[in-house]
mmCIF file of C-alpha atoms in Angstrom:
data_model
loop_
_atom_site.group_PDB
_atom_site.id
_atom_site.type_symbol
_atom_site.label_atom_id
_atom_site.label_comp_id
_atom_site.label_asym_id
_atom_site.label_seq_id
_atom_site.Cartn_x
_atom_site.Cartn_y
_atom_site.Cartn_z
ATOM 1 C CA UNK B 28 -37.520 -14.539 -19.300
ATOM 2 C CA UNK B 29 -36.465 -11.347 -19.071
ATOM 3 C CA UNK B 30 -38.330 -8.462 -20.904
ATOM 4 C CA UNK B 31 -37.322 -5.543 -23.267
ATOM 5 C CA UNK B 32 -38.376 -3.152 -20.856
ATOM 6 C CA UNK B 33 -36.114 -4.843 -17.889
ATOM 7 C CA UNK B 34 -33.149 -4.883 -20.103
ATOM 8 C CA UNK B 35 -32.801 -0.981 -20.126
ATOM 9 C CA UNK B 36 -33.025 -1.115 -16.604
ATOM 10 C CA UNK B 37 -30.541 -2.996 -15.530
ATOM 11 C CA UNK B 38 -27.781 -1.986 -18.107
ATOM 12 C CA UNK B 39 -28.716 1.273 -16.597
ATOM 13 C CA UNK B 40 -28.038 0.164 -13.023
ATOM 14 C CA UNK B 41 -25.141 -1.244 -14.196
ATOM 15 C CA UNK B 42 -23.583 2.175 -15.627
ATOM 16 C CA UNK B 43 -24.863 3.727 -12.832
ATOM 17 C CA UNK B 44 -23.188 1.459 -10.077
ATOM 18 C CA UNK B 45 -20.015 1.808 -12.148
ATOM 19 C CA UNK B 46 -19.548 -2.355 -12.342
ATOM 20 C CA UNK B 47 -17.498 -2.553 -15.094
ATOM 21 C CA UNK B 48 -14.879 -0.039 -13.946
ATOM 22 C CA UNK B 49 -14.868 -1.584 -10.688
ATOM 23 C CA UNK B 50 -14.316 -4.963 -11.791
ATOM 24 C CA UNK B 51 -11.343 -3.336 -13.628
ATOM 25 C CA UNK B 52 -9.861 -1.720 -10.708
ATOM 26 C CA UNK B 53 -10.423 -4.952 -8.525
ATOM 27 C CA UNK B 54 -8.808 -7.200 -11.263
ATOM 28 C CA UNK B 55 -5.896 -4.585 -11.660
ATOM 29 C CA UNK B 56 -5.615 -4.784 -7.560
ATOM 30 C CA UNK B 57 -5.789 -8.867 -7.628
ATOM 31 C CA UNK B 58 -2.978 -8.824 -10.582
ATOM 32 C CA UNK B 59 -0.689 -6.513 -8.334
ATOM 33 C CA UNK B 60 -1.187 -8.604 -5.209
ATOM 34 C CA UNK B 61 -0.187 -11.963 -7.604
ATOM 35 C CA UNK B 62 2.923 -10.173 -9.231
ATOM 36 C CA UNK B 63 4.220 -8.905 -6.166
ATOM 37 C CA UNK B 64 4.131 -12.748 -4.218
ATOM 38 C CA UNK B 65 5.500 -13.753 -7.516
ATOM 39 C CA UNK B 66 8.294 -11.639 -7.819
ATOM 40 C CA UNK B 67 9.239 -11.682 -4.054
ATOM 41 C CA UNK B 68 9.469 -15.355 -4.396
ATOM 42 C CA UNK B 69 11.868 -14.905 -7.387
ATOM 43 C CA UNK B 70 13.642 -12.095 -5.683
ATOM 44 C CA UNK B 71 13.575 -14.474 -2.100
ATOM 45 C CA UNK B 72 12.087 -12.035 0.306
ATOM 46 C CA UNK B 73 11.601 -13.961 3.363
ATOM 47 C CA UNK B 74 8.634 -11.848 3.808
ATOM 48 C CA UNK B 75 6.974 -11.007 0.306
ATOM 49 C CA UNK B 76 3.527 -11.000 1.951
ATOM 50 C CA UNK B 77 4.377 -7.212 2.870
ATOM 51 C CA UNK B 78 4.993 -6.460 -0.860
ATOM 52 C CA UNK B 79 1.719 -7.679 -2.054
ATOM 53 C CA UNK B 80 -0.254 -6.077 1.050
ATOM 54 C CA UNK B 81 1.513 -3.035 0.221
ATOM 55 C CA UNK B 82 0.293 -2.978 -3.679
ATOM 56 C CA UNK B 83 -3.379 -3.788 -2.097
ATOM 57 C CA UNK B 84 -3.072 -0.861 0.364
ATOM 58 C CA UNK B 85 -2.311 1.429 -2.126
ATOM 59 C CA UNK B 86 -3.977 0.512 -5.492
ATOM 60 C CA UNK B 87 -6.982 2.932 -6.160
ATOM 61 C CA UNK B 88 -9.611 3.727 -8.646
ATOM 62 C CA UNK B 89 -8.071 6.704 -9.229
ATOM 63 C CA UNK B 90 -4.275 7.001 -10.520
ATOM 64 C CA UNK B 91 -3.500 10.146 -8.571
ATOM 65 C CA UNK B 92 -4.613 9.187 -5.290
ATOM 66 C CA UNK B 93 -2.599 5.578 -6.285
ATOM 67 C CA UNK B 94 0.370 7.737 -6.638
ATOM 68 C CA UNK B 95 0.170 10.202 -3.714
ATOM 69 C CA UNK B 96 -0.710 6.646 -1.470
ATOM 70 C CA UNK B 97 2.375 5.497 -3.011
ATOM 71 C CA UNK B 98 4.736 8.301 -1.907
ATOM 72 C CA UNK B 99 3.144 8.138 1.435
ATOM 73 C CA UNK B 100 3.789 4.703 1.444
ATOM 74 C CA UNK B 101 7.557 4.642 0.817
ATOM 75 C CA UNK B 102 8.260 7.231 2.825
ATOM 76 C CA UNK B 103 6.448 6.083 6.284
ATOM 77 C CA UNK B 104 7.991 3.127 5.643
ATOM 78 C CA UNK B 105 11.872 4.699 5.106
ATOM 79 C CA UNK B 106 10.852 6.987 7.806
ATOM 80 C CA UNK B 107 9.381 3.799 10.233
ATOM 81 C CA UNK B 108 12.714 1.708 9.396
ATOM 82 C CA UNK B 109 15.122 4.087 10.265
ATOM 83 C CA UNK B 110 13.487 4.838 13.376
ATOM 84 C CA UNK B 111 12.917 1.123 14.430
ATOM 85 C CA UNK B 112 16.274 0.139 13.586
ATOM 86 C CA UNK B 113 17.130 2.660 16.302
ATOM 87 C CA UNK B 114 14.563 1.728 18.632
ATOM 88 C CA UNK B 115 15.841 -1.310 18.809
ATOM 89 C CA UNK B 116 18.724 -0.985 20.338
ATOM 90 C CA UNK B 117 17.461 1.092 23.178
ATOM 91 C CA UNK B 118 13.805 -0.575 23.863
ATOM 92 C CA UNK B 119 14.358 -3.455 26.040
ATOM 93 C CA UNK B 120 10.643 -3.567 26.478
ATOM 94 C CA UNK B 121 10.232 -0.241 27.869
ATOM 95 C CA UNK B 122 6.716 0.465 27.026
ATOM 96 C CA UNK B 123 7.148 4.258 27.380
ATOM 97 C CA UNK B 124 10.271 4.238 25.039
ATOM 98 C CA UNK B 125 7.814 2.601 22.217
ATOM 99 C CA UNK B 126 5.476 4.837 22.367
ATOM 100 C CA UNK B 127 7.963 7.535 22.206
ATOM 101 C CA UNK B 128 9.384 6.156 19.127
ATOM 102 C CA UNK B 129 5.811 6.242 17.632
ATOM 103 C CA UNK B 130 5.097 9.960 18.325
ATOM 104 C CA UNK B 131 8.899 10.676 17.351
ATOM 105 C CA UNK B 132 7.597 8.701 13.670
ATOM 106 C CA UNK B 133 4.072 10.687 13.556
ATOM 107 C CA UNK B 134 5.664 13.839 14.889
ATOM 108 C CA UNK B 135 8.404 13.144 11.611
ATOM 109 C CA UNK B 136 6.087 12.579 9.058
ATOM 110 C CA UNK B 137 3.474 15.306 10.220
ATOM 111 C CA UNK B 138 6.691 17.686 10.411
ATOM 112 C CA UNK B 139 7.292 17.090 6.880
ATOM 113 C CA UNK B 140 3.798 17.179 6.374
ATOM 114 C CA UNK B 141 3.478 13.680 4.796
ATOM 115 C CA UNK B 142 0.280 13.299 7.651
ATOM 116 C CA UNK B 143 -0.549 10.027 6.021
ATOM 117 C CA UNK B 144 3.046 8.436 5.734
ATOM 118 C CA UNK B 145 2.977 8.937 9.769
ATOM 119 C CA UNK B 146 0.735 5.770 10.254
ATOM 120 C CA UNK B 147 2.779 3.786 8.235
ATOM 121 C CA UNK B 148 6.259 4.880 9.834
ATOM 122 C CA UNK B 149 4.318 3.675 12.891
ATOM 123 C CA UNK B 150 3.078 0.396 12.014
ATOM 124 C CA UNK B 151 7.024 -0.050 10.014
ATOM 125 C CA UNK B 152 8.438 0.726 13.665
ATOM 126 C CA UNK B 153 6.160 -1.745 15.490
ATOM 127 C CA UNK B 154 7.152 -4.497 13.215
ATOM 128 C CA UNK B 155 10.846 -3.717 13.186
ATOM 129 C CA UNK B 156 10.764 -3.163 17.236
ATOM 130 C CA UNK B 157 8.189 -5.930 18.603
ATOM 131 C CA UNK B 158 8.640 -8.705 15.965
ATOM 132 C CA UNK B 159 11.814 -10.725 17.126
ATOM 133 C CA UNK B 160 13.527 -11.242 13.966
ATOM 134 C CA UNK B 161 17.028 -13.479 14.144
ATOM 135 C CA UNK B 162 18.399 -11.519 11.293
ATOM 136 C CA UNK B 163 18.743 -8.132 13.444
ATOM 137 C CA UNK B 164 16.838 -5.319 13.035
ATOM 138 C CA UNK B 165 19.170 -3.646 10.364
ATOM 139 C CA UNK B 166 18.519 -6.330 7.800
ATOM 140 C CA UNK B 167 14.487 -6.060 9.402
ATOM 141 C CA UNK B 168 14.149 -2.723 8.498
ATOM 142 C CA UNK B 169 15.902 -2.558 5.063
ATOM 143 C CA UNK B 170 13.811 -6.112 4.370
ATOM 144 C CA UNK B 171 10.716 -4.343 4.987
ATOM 145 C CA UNK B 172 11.690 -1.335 2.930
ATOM 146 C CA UNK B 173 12.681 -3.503 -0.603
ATOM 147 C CA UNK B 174 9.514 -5.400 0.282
ATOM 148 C CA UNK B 175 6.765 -2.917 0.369
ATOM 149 C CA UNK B 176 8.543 -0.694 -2.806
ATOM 150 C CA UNK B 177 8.255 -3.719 -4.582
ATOM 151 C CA UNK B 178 4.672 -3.563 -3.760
ATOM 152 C CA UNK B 179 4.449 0.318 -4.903
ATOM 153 C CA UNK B 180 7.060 -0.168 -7.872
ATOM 154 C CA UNK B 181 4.555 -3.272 -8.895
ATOM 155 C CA UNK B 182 1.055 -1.071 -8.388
ATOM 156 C CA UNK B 183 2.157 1.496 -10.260
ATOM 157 C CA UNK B 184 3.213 -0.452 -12.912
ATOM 158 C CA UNK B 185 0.026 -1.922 -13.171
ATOM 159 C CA UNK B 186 -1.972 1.151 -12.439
ATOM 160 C CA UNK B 187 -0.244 2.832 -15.617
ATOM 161 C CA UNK B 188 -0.089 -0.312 -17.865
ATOM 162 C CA UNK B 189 -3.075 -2.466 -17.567
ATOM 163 C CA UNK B 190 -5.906 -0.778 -18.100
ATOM 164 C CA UNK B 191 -4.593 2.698 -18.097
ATOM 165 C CA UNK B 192 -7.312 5.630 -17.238
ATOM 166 C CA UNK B 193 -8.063 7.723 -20.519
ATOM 167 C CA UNK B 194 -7.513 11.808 -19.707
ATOM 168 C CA UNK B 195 -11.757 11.781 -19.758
ATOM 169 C CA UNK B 196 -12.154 8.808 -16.833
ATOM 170 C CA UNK B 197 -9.747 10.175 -14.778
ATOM 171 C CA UNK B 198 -11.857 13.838 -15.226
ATOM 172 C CA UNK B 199 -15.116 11.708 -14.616
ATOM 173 C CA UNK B 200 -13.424 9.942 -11.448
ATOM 174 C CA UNK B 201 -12.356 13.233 -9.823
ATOM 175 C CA UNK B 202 -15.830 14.646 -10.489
ATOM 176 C CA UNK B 203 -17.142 11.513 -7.875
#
């Protein structure tokens, strides 16, 4: 049985271990995941996995940093597609040519000083290059494009609608 003097204690380590406001942001990061494989199944993407991996990837406590991960997001992964799709045509398992492309994608996105979009161009390129895909890598690339902006369309939705930060949490989270 607990105590009265335990009870302050642990709704104190609660509070202080921020629980409740990360159960929120996990639950709002589960519900993303679920709506994106449920609307790429409604849309058909042959590969929705990417949109809900995308909407885990970029969901975050904080709705700023959700939104700047977004941007990145979208635009490695325009950045990565266009690339690959051109990539493939002139790879033919060169080695050196890949990891040309790659630098070309982090050279890109560092250019246009997007620093973090320049991983994801690169892992958008490897897909689009190294995974044989009978469609061709036109529809590949433009595929992986709807699919992980359906993951950023969905987290943002969700980061603004369900559970929405009030003006003083998001001052509290920037003060972590």
């Amino acid at each position: 049985m607990a105590t009265d003097v335990e009870a302050p204690v642990a709704a104190k380590w609660w509070k202080r271990k921020h629980v409740g406001d990360r159960a929120i942001n996990a639950f709002k990061t589960s519900l993303a995941a679920v709506l994106c494989l449920w609307l790429a199944t409604l849309f058909r993407l042959e590969h929705g996995y990417w949109a809900a991996v995308s909407a885990i990837v970029v969901m975050a406590s904080d709705s700023a940093v959700t939104l700047l991960s977004c941007r990145d997001r979208v635009i490695g992964t325009a950045i990565g597609a266009l690339l690959g799709w051109g990539t493939y045509y002139v790879w033919h398992g060169h080695y050196l040519l890949y990891g040309l492309a790659v630098l070309v994608c982090l050279l890109a996105c560092s250019t246009l000083e997007f620093e973090k979009a320049g991983r994801l161009a690169a892992v958008t390129l490897t897909i689009i290059v190294l995974i044989k895909i009978d469609s061709g890598p036109g529809t590949a690339a433009l595929a992986r494009f709807l699919e992980v902006s359906l993951g950023v369309v969905v987290a943002l939705a969700v980061t603004h609608l369900v559970f929405p930060q009030r003006p003083v949490e998001q001052a509290e989270s920037a003060a972590r």
